[in-house]
PDB file of C-alpha atoms in Angstrom:
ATOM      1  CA  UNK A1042     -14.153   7.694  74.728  1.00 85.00           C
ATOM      2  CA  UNK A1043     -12.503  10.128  72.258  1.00 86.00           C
ATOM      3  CA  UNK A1044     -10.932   7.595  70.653  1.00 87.00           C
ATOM      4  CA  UNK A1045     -13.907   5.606  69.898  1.00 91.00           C
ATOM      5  CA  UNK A1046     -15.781   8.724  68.427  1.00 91.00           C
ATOM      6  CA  UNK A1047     -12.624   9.274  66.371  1.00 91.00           C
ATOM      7  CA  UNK A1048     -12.957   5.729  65.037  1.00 92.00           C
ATOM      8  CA  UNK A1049     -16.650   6.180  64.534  1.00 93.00           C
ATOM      9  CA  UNK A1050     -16.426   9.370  62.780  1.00 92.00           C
ATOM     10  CA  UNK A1051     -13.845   7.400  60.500  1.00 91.00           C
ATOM     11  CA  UNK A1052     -15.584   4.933  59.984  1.00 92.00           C
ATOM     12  CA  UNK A1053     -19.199   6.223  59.125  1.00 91.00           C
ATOM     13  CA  UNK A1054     -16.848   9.204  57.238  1.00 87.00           C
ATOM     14  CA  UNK A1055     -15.430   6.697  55.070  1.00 87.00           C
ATOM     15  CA  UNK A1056     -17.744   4.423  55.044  1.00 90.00           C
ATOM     16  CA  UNK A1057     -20.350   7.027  53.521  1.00 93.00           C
ATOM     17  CA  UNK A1058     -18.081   8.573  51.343  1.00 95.00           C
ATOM     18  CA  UNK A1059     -16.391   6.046  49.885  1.00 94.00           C
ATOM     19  CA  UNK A1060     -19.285   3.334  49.898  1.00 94.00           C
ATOM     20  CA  UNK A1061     -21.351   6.226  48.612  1.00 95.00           C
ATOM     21  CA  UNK A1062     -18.843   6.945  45.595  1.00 96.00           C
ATOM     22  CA  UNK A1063     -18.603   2.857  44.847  1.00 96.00           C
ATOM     23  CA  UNK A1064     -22.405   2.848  45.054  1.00 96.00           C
ATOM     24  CA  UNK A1065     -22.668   5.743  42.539  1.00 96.00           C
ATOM     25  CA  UNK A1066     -20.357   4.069  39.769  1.00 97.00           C
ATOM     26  CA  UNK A1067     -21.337   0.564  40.208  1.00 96.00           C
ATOM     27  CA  UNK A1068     -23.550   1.019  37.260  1.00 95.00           C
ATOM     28  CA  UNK A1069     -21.145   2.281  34.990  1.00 96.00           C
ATOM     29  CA  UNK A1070     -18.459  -0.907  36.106  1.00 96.00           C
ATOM     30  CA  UNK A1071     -20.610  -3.384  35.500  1.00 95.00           C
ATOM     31  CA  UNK A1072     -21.962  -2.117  32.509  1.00 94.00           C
ATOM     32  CA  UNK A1073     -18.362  -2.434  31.134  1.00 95.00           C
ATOM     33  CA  UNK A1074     -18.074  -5.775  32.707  1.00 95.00           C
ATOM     34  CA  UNK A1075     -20.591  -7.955  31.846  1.00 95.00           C
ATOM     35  CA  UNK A1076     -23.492  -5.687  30.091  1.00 92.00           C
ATOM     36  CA  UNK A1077     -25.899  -3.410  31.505  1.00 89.00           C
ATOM     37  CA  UNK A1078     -28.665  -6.501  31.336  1.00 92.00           C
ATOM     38  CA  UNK A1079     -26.698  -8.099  34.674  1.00 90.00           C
ATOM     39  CA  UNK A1080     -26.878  -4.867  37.187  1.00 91.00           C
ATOM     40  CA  UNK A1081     -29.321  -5.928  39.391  1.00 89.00           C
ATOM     41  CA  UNK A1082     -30.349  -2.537  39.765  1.00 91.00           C
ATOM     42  CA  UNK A1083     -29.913   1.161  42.004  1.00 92.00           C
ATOM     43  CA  UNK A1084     -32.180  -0.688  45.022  1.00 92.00           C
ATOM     44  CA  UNK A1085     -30.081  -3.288  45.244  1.00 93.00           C
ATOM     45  CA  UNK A1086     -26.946  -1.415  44.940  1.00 94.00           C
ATOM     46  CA  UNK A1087     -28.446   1.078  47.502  1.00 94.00           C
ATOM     47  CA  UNK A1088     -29.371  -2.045  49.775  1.00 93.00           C
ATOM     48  CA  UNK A1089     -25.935  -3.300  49.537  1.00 94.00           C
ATOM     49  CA  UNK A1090     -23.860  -0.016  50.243  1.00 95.00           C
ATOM     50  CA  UNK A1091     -25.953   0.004  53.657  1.00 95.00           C
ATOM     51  CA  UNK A1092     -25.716  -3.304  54.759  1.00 94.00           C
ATOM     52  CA  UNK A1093     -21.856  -2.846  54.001  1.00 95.00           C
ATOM     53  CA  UNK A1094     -22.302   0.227  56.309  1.00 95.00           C
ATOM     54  CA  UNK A1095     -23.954  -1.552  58.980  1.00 96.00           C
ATOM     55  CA  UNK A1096     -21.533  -3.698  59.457  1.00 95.00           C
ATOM     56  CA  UNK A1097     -18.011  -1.620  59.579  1.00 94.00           C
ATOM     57  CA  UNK A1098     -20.231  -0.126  61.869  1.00 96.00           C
ATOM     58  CA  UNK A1099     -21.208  -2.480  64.353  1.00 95.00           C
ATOM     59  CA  UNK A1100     -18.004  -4.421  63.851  1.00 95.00           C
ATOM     60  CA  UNK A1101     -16.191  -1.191  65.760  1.00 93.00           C
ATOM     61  CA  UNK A1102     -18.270  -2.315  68.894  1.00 96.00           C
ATOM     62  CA  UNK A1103     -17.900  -6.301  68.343  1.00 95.00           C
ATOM     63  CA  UNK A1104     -13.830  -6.452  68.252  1.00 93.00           C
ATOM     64  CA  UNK A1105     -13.557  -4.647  71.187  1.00 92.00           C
ATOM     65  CA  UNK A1106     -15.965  -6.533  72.789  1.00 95.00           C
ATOM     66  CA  UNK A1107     -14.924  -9.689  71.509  1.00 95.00           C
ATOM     67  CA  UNK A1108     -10.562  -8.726  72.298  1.00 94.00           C
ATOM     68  CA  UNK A1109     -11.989  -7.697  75.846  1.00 94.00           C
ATOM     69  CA  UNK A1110     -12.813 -11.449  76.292  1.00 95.00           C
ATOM     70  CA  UNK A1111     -16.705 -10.518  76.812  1.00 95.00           C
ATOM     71  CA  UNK A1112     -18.124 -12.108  73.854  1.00 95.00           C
ATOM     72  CA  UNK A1113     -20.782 -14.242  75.845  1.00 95.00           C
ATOM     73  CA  UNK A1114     -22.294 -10.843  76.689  1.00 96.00           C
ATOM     74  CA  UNK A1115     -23.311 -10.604  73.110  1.00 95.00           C
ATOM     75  CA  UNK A1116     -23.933 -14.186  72.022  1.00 94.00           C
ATOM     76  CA  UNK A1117     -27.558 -14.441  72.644  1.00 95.00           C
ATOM     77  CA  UNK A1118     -28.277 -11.190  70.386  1.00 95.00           C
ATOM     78  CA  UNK A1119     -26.391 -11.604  67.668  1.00 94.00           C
ATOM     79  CA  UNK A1120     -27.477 -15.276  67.449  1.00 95.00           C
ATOM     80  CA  UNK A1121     -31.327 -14.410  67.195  1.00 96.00           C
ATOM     81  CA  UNK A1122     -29.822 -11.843  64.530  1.00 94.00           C
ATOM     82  CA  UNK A1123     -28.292 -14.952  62.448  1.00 94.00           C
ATOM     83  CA  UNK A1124     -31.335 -16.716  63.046  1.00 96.00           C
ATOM     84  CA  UNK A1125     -33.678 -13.693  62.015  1.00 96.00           C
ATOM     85  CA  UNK A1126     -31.663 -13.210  58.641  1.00 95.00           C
ATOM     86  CA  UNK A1127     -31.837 -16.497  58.053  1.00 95.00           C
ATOM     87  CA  UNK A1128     -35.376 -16.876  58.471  1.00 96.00           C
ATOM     88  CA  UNK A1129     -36.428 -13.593  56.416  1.00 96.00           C
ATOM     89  CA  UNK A1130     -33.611 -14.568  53.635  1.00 95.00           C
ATOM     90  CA  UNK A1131     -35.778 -17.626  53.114  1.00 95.00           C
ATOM     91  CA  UNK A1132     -38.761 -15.475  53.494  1.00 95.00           C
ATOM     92  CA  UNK A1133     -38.634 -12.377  51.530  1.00 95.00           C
ATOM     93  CA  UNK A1134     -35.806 -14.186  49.281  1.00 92.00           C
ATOM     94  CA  UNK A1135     -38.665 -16.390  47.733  1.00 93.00           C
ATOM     95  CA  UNK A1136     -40.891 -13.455  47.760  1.00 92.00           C
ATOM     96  CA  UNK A1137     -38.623 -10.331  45.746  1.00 91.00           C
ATOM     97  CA  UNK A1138     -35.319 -12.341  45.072  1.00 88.00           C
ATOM     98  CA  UNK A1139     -31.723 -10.815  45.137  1.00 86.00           C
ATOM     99  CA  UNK A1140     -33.429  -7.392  47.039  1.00 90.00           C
ATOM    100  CA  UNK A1141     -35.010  -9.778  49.841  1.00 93.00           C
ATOM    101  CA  UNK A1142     -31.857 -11.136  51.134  1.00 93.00           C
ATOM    102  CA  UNK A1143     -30.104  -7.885  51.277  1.00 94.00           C
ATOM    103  CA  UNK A1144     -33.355  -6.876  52.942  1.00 94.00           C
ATOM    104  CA  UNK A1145     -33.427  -9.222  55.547  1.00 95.00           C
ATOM    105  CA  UNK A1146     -29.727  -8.649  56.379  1.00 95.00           C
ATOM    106  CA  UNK A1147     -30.706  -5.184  56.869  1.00 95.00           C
ATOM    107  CA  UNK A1148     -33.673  -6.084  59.014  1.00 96.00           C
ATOM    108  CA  UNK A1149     -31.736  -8.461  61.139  1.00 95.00           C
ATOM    109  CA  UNK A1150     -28.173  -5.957  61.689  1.00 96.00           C
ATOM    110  CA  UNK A1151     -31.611  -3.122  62.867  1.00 95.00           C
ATOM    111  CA  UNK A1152     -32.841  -5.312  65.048  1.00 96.00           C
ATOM    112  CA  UNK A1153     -29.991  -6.901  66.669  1.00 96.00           C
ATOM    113  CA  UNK A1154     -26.292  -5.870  66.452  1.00 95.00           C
ATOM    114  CA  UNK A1155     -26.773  -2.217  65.081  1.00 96.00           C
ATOM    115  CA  UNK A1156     -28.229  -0.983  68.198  1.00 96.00           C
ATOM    116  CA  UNK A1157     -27.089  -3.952  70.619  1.00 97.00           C
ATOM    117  CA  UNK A1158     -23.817  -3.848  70.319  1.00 96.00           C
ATOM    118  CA  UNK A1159     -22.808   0.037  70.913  1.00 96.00           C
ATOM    119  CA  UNK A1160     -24.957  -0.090  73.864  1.00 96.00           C
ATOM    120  CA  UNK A1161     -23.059  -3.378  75.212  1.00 96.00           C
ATOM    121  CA  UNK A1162     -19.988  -1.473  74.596  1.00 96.00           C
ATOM    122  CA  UNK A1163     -20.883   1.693  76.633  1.00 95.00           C
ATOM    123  CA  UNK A1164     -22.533  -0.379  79.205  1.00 94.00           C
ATOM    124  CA  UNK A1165     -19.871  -2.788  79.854  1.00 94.00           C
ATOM    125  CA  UNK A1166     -16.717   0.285  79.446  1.00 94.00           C
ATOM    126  CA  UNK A1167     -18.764   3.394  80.948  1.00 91.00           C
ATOM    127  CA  UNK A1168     -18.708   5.143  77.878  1.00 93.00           C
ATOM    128  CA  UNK A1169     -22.123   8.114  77.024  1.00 94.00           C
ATOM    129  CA  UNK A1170     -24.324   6.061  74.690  1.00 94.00           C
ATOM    130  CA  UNK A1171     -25.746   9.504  73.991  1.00 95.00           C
ATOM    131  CA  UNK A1172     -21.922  10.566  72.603  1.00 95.00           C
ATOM    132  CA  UNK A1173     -21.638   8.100  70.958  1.00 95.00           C
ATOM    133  CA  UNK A1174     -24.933   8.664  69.243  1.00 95.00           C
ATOM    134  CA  UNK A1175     -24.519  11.992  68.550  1.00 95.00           C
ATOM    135  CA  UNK A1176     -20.997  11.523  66.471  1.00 94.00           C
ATOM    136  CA  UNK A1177     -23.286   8.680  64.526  1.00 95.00           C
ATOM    137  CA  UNK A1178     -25.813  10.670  63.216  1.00 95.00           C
ATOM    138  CA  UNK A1179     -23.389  13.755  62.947  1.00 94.00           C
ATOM    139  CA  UNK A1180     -21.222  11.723  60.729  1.00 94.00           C
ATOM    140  CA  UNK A1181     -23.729  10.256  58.491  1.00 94.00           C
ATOM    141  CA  UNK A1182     -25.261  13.630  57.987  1.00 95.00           C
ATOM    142  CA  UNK A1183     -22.163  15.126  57.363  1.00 95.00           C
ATOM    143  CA  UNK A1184     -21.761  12.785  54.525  1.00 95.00           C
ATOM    144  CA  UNK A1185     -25.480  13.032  53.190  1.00 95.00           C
ATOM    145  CA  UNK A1186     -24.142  16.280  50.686  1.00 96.00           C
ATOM    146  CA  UNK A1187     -21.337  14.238  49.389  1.00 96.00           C
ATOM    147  CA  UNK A1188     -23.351  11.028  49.011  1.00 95.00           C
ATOM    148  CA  UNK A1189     -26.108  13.260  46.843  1.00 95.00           C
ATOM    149  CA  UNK A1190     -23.555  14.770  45.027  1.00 96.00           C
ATOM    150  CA  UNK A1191     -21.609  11.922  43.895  1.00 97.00           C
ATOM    151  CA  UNK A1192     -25.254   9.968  42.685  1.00 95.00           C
ATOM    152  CA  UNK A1193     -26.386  12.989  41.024  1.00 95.00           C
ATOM    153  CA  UNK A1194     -22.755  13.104  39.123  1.00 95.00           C
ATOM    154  CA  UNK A1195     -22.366   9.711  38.596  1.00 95.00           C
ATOM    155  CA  UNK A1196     -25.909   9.173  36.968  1.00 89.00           C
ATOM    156  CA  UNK A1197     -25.762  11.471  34.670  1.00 90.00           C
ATOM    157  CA  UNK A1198     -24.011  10.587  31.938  1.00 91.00           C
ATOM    158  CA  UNK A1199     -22.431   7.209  30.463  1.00 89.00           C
ATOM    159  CA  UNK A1200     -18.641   6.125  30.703  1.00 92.00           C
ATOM    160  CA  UNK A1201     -18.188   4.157  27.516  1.00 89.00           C
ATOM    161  CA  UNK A1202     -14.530   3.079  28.404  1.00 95.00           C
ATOM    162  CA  UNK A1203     -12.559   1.633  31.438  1.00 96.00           C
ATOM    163  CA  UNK A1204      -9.588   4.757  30.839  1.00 96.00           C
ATOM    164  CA  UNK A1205     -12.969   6.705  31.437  1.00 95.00           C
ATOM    165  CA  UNK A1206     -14.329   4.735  34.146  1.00 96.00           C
ATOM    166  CA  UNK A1207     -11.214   4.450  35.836  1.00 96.00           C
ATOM    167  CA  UNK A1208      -9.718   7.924  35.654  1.00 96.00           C
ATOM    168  CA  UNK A1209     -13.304   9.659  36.826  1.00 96.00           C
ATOM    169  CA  UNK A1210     -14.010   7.040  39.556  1.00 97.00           C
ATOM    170  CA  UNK A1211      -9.988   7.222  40.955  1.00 97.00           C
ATOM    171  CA  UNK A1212     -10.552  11.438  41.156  1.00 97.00           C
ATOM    172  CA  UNK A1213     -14.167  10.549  42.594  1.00 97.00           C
ATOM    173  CA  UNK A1214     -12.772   8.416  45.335  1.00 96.00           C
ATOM    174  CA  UNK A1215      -9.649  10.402  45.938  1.00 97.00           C
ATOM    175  CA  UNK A1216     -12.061  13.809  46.375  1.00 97.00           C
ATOM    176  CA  UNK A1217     -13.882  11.533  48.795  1.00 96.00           C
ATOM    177  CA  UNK A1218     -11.068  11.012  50.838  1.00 94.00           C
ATOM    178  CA  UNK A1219     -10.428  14.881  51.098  1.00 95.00           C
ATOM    179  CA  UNK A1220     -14.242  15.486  51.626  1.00 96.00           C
ATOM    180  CA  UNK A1221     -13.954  13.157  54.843  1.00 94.00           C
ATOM    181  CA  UNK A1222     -10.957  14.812  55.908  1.00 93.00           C
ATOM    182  CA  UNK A1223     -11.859  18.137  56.075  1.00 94.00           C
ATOM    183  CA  UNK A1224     -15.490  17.618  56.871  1.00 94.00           C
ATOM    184  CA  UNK A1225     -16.275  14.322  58.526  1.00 93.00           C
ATOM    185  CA  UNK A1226     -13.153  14.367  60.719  1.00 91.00           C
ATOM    186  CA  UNK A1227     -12.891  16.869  63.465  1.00 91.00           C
ATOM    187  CA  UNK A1228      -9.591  19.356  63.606  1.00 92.00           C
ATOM    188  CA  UNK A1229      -8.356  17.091  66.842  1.00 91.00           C
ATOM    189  CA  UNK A1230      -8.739  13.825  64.716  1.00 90.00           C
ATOM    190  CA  UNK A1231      -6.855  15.691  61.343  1.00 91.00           C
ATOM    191  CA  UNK A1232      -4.050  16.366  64.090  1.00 92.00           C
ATOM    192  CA  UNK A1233      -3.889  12.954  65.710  1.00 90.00           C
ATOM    193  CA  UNK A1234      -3.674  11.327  61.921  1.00 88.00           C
ATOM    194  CA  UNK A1235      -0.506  14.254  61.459  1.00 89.00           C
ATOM    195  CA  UNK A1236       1.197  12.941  64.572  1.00 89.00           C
ATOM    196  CA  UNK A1237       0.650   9.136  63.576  1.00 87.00           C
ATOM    197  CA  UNK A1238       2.332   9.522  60.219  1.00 86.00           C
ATOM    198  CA  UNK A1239       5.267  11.819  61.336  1.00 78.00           C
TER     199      UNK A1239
END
């Protein structure tokens, strides 16, 4: 069990931070890419970062599962969540274009593996659902400041050159790195990592 909520509080840690910080700047890349008429736009970007999210996060549960030889235990849900996307991607996809499918994806990881697939895990390898809850939404609000910060920064002014791009989003990214460290990750999990790379 403490190793899974280490793993979860690196993953949402990371996955918040770092997602958060490639969110923030994907304006300014693809502005230097192809033009600022291609970005499809913050919603989009927003949509994408989370469904990204979603799935580091639910992927934790799945390979375990999955390496525990148990996958049949999860077959029937994630299935209906393949067919749900699927569905709604047609659906919404017609309806508001590149934002539907990202939507539906969303809507089909909420309703199916997001939820379905911690709870299989705790069920089937007595872990507390209600740990493993509480170091979810303690991680992701532990990264909210960071993520506002980062957006705020980010948006408010133009990088007119990849030197500029590059240099502010490598400090960006390496800051989120140390922001995870010393806030996301617990003092036990900072020691752990220290005794792995000694």
């Amino acid at each position: 069990e403490e190793r899974v909520l280490e793993l979860v509080r690196l993953v949402l840690g990371l996955g918040v931070t770092i997602l958060g910080t490639l969110a923030a700047y994907n304006i300014h890349f693809v502005r230097l890419w192809v033009g600022q008429q291609y970005y499809g736009g913050n919603l989009l970007t927003i949509l994408t970062a989370i469904q990204m999210l979603m799935l580091g996060y639910f992927t934790l549960f799945t390979w375990t599962i999955d390496l525990q030889g148990d996958t049949r235990y999860r077959v029937p849900v994630t299935s209906f969540g393949a067919v749900l996307n699927l569905t709604l991607s047609f659906v919404l996809g017609r309806r508001f274009g590149m934002y539907g499918v990202t939507l539906a994806t969303l809507i089909g990881y909420s309703l199916t593996e997001v939820w379905f697939c911690p709870y299989l895990f705790c069920r089937r390898y007595h872990v507390s659902l209600r740990v493993i809850a509480n170091a979810t939404v303690t991680s992701l609000f532990l990264g909210l400041p960071w993520l506002m910060f980062v957006w705020l920064l980010a948006r408010g002014h133009t990088l007119s050159s990849w030197p500029a791009f590059g240099s502010e989003f490598g400090v960006m990214s390496l800051l989120a790195l140390v922001y995870s460290w010393f806030v996301i990750l617990t003092r036990s999990d900072r020691e752990r990592w220290r005794g792995r790379w000694n």
